[in-house]
PDB file of C-alpha atoms in Angstrom:
ATOM      1  CA  MET A   1      23.010 -79.067  -2.279  1.00  0.00           C
ATOM      2  CA  GLN A   2      26.071 -76.833  -2.298  1.00  0.00           C
ATOM      3  CA  ALA A   3      28.129 -75.905  -5.322  1.00  0.00           C
ATOM      4  CA  GLY A   4      30.859 -78.376  -4.389  1.00  0.00           C
ATOM      5  CA  ASP A   5      28.498 -81.287  -3.999  1.00  0.00           C
ATOM      6  CA  PHE A   6      26.847 -80.321  -7.434  1.00  0.00           C
ATOM      7  CA  SER A   7      30.388 -80.421  -9.134  1.00  0.00           C
ATOM      8  CA  ALA A   8      31.277 -83.682  -7.286  1.00  0.00           C
ATOM      9  CA  THR A   9      27.910 -85.205  -8.562  1.00  0.00           C
ATOM     10  CA  LEU A  10      28.669 -84.115 -12.120  1.00  0.00           C
ATOM     11  CA  GLN A  11      32.194 -85.681 -11.918  1.00  0.00           C
ATOM     12  CA  ASN A  12      30.784 -88.945 -10.498  1.00  0.00           C
ATOM     13  CA  LEU A  13      28.251 -89.093 -13.157  1.00  0.00           C
ATOM     14  CA  PHE A  14      31.099 -88.488 -15.843  1.00  0.00           C
ATOM     15  CA  GLU A  15      33.145 -91.173 -14.344  1.00  0.00           C
ATOM     16  CA  LYS A  16      30.178 -93.537 -14.522  1.00  0.00           C
ATOM     17  CA  GLY A  17      29.957 -92.784 -18.181  1.00  0.00           C
ATOM     18  CA  VAL A  18      27.058 -90.378 -18.427  1.00  0.00           C
ATOM     19  CA  ARG A  19      27.466 -87.999 -21.283  1.00  0.00           C
ATOM     20  CA  TYR A  20      25.370 -85.079 -22.480  1.00  0.00           C
ATOM     21  CA  GLY A  21      24.418 -83.987 -25.903  1.00  0.00           C
ATOM     22  CA  SER A  22      23.580 -80.367 -24.820  1.00  0.00           C
ATOM     23  CA  VAL A  23      24.232 -78.359 -21.669  1.00  0.00           C
ATOM     24  CA  ILE A  24      21.609 -75.622 -21.320  1.00  0.00           C
ATOM     25  CA  ASP A  25      22.392 -73.027 -18.405  1.00  0.00           C
ATOM     26  CA  LEU A  26      19.510 -70.672 -17.963  1.00  0.00           C
ATOM     27  CA  GLY A  27      20.364 -67.455 -15.970  1.00  0.00           C
ATOM     28  CA  CYS A  28      23.996 -68.288 -16.900  1.00  0.00           C
ATOM     29  CA  ALA A  29      25.448 -64.729 -15.968  1.00  0.00           C
ATOM     30  CA  ASP A  30      28.992 -64.778 -17.454  1.00  0.00           C
ATOM     31  CA  GLY A  31      28.900 -68.423 -18.454  1.00  0.00           C
ATOM     32  CA  HIS A  32      31.320 -69.602 -15.767  1.00  0.00           C
ATOM     33  CA  PHE A  33      29.343 -72.953 -15.076  1.00  0.00           C
ATOM     34  CA  VAL A  34      30.213 -74.307 -18.579  1.00  0.00           C
ATOM     35  CA  LEU A  35      33.966 -72.988 -18.183  1.00  0.00           C
ATOM     36  CA  ASN A  36      34.311 -74.549 -14.719  1.00  0.00           C
ATOM     37  CA  HIS A  37      32.842 -77.977 -15.614  1.00  0.00           C
ATOM     38  CA  LEU A  38      34.644 -78.738 -19.120  1.00  0.00           C
ATOM     39  CA  ALA A  39      36.205 -81.797 -18.036  1.00  0.00           C
ATOM     40  CA  CYS A  40      32.873 -83.592 -17.255  1.00  0.00           C
ATOM     41  CA  LEU A  41      31.017 -81.938 -19.941  1.00  0.00           C
ATOM     42  CA  SER A  42      33.258 -82.879 -22.882  1.00  0.00           C
ATOM     43  CA  GLY A  43      31.479 -83.277 -26.232  1.00  0.00           C
ATOM     44  CA  ALA A  44      28.272 -81.448 -25.029  1.00  0.00           C
ATOM     45  CA  VAL A  45      27.209 -78.364 -26.937  1.00  0.00           C
ATOM     46  CA  PRO A  46      26.706 -75.486 -24.417  1.00  0.00           C
ATOM     47  CA  LEU A  47      23.768 -73.141 -24.763  1.00  0.00           C
ATOM     48  CA  ASN A  48      24.341 -70.232 -22.177  1.00  0.00           C
ATOM     49  CA  VAL A  49      21.021 -67.974 -21.725  1.00  0.00           C
ATOM     50  CA  ASP A  50      20.870 -64.819 -19.740  1.00  0.00           C
ATOM     51  CA  ALA A  51      18.335 -61.887 -19.952  1.00  0.00           C
ATOM     52  CA  ASN A  52      21.093 -59.326 -18.977  1.00  0.00           C
ATOM     53  CA  ARG A  53      23.080 -57.803 -21.820  1.00  0.00           C
ATOM     54  CA  ILE A  54      25.938 -56.962 -19.536  1.00  0.00           C
ATOM     55  CA  TYR A  55      27.219 -60.738 -20.030  1.00  0.00           C
ATOM     56  CA  GLU A  56      26.990 -60.627 -23.826  1.00  0.00           C
ATOM     57  CA  ALA A  57      30.759 -60.099 -24.347  1.00  0.00           C
ATOM     58  CA  SER A  58      31.784 -63.029 -22.030  1.00  0.00           C
ATOM     59  CA  LEU A  59      29.175 -65.355 -23.670  1.00  0.00           C
ATOM     60  CA  LYS A  60      30.324 -64.407 -26.977  1.00  0.00           C
ATOM     61  CA  ALA A  61      33.984 -65.149 -26.134  1.00  0.00           C
ATOM     62  CA  ILE A  62      32.868 -68.582 -24.856  1.00  0.00           C
ATOM     63  CA  LYS A  63      31.093 -69.383 -27.997  1.00  0.00           C
ATOM     64  CA  GLU A  64      34.188 -68.325 -30.089  1.00  0.00           C
ATOM     65  CA  ALA A  65      36.503 -70.571 -27.816  1.00  0.00           C
ATOM     66  CA  LEU A  66      34.168 -73.658 -27.379  1.00  0.00           C
ATOM     67  CA  GLY A  67      31.432 -73.344 -30.014  1.00  0.00           C
ATOM     68  CA  GLY A  68      27.953 -73.959 -28.904  1.00  0.00           C
ATOM     69  CA  HIS A  69      25.469 -70.930 -28.516  1.00  0.00           C
ATOM     70  CA  TYR A  70      24.259 -68.193 -26.429  1.00  0.00           C
ATOM     71  CA  ARG A  71      21.174 -66.074 -26.348  1.00  0.00           C
ATOM     72  CA  ILE A  72      20.390 -62.713 -24.462  1.00  0.00           C
ATOM     73  CA  CYS A  73      16.830 -63.372 -23.626  1.00  0.00           C
ATOM     74  CA  ALA A  74      14.476 -64.641 -20.977  1.00  0.00           C
ATOM     75  CA  VAL A  75      13.082 -68.145 -21.170  1.00  0.00           C
ATOM     76  CA  THR A  76       9.474 -68.468 -20.167  1.00  0.00           C
ATOM     77  CA  ASP A  77       6.156 -70.016 -21.478  1.00  0.00           C
ATOM     78  CA  HIS A  78       5.663 -67.730 -24.348  1.00  0.00           C
ATOM     79  CA  GLU A  79       7.405 -66.032 -27.350  1.00  0.00           C
ATOM     80  CA  GLY A  80       7.858 -62.214 -27.243  1.00  0.00           C
ATOM     81  CA  GLU A  81       9.054 -59.892 -24.511  1.00  0.00           C
ATOM     82  CA  ILE A  82       8.999 -59.610 -20.867  1.00  0.00           C
ATOM     83  CA  GLU A  83       9.735 -56.928 -18.465  1.00  0.00           C
ATOM     84  CA  ILE A  84      12.684 -57.146 -16.187  1.00  0.00           C
ATOM     85  CA  THR A  85      13.786 -54.857 -13.374  1.00  0.00           C
ATOM     86  CA  GLU A  86      17.278 -53.449 -13.542  1.00  0.00           C
ATOM     87  CA  SER A  87      19.121 -52.756 -10.475  1.00  0.00           C
ATOM     88  CA  VAL A  88      21.597 -49.934  -9.636  1.00  0.00           C
ATOM     89  CA  HIS A  89      24.147 -52.692  -9.874  1.00  0.00           C
ATOM     90  CA  PRO A  90      23.586 -54.405 -13.295  1.00  0.00           C
ATOM     91  CA  TYR A  91      24.310 -58.036 -12.057  1.00  0.00           C
ATOM     92  CA  TRP A  92      21.314 -57.836  -9.781  1.00  0.00           C
ATOM     93  CA  SER A  93      18.750 -57.253 -12.390  1.00  0.00           C
ATOM     94  CA  SER A  94      15.892 -59.799 -12.294  1.00  0.00           C
ATOM     95  CA  VAL A  95      12.453 -60.841 -13.569  1.00  0.00           C
ATOM     96  CA  ARG A  96      11.207 -60.994  -9.984  1.00  0.00           C
ATOM     97  CA  PRO A  97       8.428 -58.522  -9.217  1.00  0.00           C
ATOM     98  CA  ALA A  98       8.558 -55.574  -6.723  1.00  0.00           C
ATOM     99  CA  GLY A  99       8.020 -56.878  -3.161  1.00  0.00           C
ATOM    100  CA  ASP A 100       9.840 -60.110  -3.882  1.00  0.00           C
ATOM    101  CA  ILE A 101      12.259 -61.422  -1.236  1.00  0.00           C
ATOM    102  CA  TYR A 102      14.884 -61.154  -3.936  1.00  0.00           C
ATOM    103  CA  TRP A 103      14.692 -57.422  -3.800  1.00  0.00           C
ATOM    104  CA  SER A 104      14.946 -57.116  -0.198  1.00  0.00           C
ATOM    105  CA  ARG A 105      18.009 -59.002  -0.334  1.00  0.00           C
ATOM    106  CA  VAL A 106      19.718 -56.291  -2.309  1.00  0.00           C
ATOM    107  CA  ASN A 107      18.261 -53.472  -0.286  1.00  0.00           C
ATOM    108  CA  ASP A 108      15.538 -52.827  -2.938  1.00  0.00           C
ATOM    109  CA  LEU A 109      18.104 -50.958  -5.141  1.00  0.00           C
ATOM    110  CA  THR A 110      16.032 -50.905  -8.428  1.00  0.00           C
ATOM    111  CA  LYS A 111      16.732 -48.518 -11.196  1.00  0.00           C
ATOM    112  CA  SER A 112      14.434 -49.084 -14.044  1.00  0.00           C
ATOM    113  CA  LYS A 113      12.275 -51.642 -16.031  1.00  0.00           C
ATOM    114  CA  VAL A 114      13.260 -52.809 -19.328  1.00  0.00           C
ATOM    115  CA  LYS A 115      11.933 -55.195 -21.966  1.00  0.00           C
ATOM    116  CA  VAL A 116      13.837 -58.134 -23.042  1.00  0.00           C
ATOM    117  CA  PRO A 117      13.160 -60.744 -25.760  1.00  0.00           C
ATOM    118  CA  ALA A 118      11.504 -63.924 -24.246  1.00  0.00           C
ATOM    119  CA  THR A 119      11.446 -67.384 -25.729  1.00  0.00           C
ATOM    120  CA  ARG A 120      10.471 -70.900 -24.892  1.00  0.00           C
ATOM    121  CA  LEU A 121      13.085 -73.487 -24.023  1.00  0.00           C
ATOM    122  CA  ASP A 122      11.610 -75.977 -26.624  1.00  0.00           C
ATOM    123  CA  THR A 123      11.912 -73.219 -29.279  1.00  0.00           C
ATOM    124  CA  LEU A 124      15.590 -72.714 -28.545  1.00  0.00           C
ATOM    125  CA  VAL A 125      16.226 -76.481 -28.584  1.00  0.00           C
ATOM    126  CA  GLU A 126      14.419 -76.722 -32.074  1.00  0.00           C
ATOM    127  CA  GLU A 127      15.982 -73.580 -33.519  1.00  0.00           C
ATOM    128  CA  LEU A 128      19.638 -74.612 -32.556  1.00  0.00           C
ATOM    129  CA  SER A 129      19.185 -78.449 -33.259  1.00  0.00           C
ATOM    130  CA  LEU A 130      20.272 -79.256 -29.738  1.00  0.00           C
ATOM    131  CA  LYS A 131      20.782 -82.974 -29.225  1.00  0.00           C
ATOM    132  CA  PRO A 132      19.667 -84.989 -26.054  1.00  0.00           C
ATOM    133  CA  PRO A 133      20.457 -86.088 -23.473  1.00  0.00           C
ATOM    134  CA  PHE A 134      20.240 -82.569 -21.848  1.00  0.00           C
ATOM    135  CA  LEU A 135      21.799 -81.171 -18.805  1.00  0.00           C
ATOM    136  CA  LEU A 136      19.596 -78.256 -17.630  1.00  0.00           C
ATOM    137  CA  LYS A 137      21.149 -76.001 -15.168  1.00  0.00           C
ATOM    138  CA  LEU A 138      18.792 -73.325 -13.689  1.00  0.00           C
ATOM    139  CA  ASP A 139      20.159 -70.285 -11.714  1.00  0.00           C
ATOM    140  CA  VAL A 140      17.409 -68.691  -9.661  1.00  0.00           C
ATOM    141  CA  GLN A 141      19.967 -67.038  -7.419  1.00  0.00           C
ATOM    142  CA  GLY A 142      18.761 -69.401  -4.437  1.00  0.00           C
ATOM    143  CA  ALA A 143      15.865 -66.923  -3.623  1.00  0.00           C
ATOM    144  CA  ILE A 144      13.138 -69.696  -4.180  1.00  0.00           C
ATOM    145  CA  LEU A 145      15.040 -72.376  -2.413  1.00  0.00           C
ATOM    146  CA  GLU A 146      15.768 -70.141   0.641  1.00  0.00           C
ATOM    147  CA  GLN A 147      12.120 -69.005   0.771  1.00  0.00           C
ATOM    148  CA  ASN A 148      10.875 -72.474   0.343  1.00  0.00           C
ATOM    149  CA  LYS A 149      13.129 -73.616   3.366  1.00  0.00           C
ATOM    150  CA  LYS A 150      11.770 -70.851   5.559  1.00  0.00           C
ATOM    151  CA  ILE A 151       8.056 -71.686   4.621  1.00  0.00           C
ATOM    152  CA  LEU A 152       8.686 -75.526   5.289  1.00  0.00           C
ATOM    153  CA  ASN A 153      10.629 -74.788   8.647  1.00  0.00           C
ATOM    154  CA  ARG A 154       7.779 -72.651   9.794  1.00  0.00           C
ATOM    155  CA  LEU A 155       5.352 -75.478   8.896  1.00  0.00           C
ATOM    156  CA  ALA A 156       7.377 -78.129  10.875  1.00  0.00           C
ATOM    157  CA  PHE A 157       8.332 -76.013  13.866  1.00  0.00           C
ATOM    158  CA  GLY A 158       5.983 -72.918  13.921  1.00  0.00           C
ATOM    159  CA  GLN A 159       3.526 -74.713  16.326  1.00  0.00           C
ATOM    160  CA  SER A 160       6.002 -76.483  18.313  1.00  0.00           C
ATOM    161  CA  LYS A 161       6.068 -76.253  22.133  1.00  0.00           C
ATOM    162  CA  VAL A 162       9.384 -74.235  22.111  1.00  0.00           C
ATOM    163  CA  GLY A 163       9.786 -71.340  24.322  1.00  0.00           C
ATOM    164  CA  ARG A 164       9.977 -67.879  22.498  1.00  0.00           C
ATOM    165  CA  ASN A 165      13.616 -67.243  23.621  1.00  0.00           C
ATOM    166  CA  ASP A 166      14.766 -70.914  23.092  1.00  0.00           C
ATOM    167  CA  PRO A 167      17.126 -71.699  20.029  1.00  0.00           C
ATOM    168  CA  CYS A 168      14.962 -72.527  17.013  1.00  0.00           C
ATOM    169  CA  PRO A 169      14.615 -76.216  16.457  1.00  0.00           C
ATOM    170  CA  CYS A 170      15.346 -75.669  12.660  1.00  0.00           C
ATOM    171  CA  GLY A 171      19.149 -75.199  13.535  1.00  0.00           C
ATOM    172  CA  SER A 172      19.322 -71.452  12.392  1.00  0.00           C
ATOM    173  CA  GLY A 173      21.018 -70.517  15.489  1.00  0.00           C
ATOM    174  CA  GLN A 174      18.407 -67.656  16.012  1.00  0.00           C
ATOM    175  CA  LYS A 175      16.035 -67.405  18.940  1.00  0.00           C
ATOM    176  CA  PHE A 176      12.678 -69.074  18.138  1.00  0.00           C
ATOM    177  CA  LYS A 177      10.771 -65.939  18.153  1.00  0.00           C
ATOM    178  CA  HIS A 178      12.815 -64.470  15.413  1.00  0.00           C
ATOM    179  CA  CYS A 179      12.900 -67.585  13.278  1.00  0.00           C
ATOM    180  CA  CYS A 180      10.308 -70.199  12.672  1.00  0.00           C
ATOM    181  CA  GLY A 181       8.190 -68.853  15.768  1.00  0.00           C
ATOM    182  CA  SER A 182       7.456 -65.640  13.950  1.00  0.00           C
ATOM    183  CA  TYR A 183       5.067 -67.468  11.552  1.00  0.00           C
TER     184      TYR A 183
END
């Protein structure tokens, strides 16, 4: 689903009468999702969550303008801390481990590891008295979706009777040997 499709879907649901009590954006970065969708999120209490402190000034400004909440932390399955890897460019910092496809996309430009607070989503909901229904947006930078797509394409086309130099049947535009045939 492309960003425009997602926005159109939110708008369509709003026009059909769907309303949210709380909008939770995990991995929100600077909080632009809530700002860009105010028209179809009216009345919802925003909660912007990101583990990277670089976004705190923006998230604080959104809280002051719209109300709601923000947290600088990671959301995981436990309370405490987790370690994230900082990149040489602070926007690229991630909880993804070394060797993950995410890091190869940013040329493995890592800097250091830092500990950040970690909490559970249900803890935040209870602590902040967030009301349902919830709209939960997760930002995983597309790495998982792209990786899943490649694996599924390899499973679907990797054993096909396509010539090595033929276009890959997955539609990537690459030669089969450099795409699904490389599995």
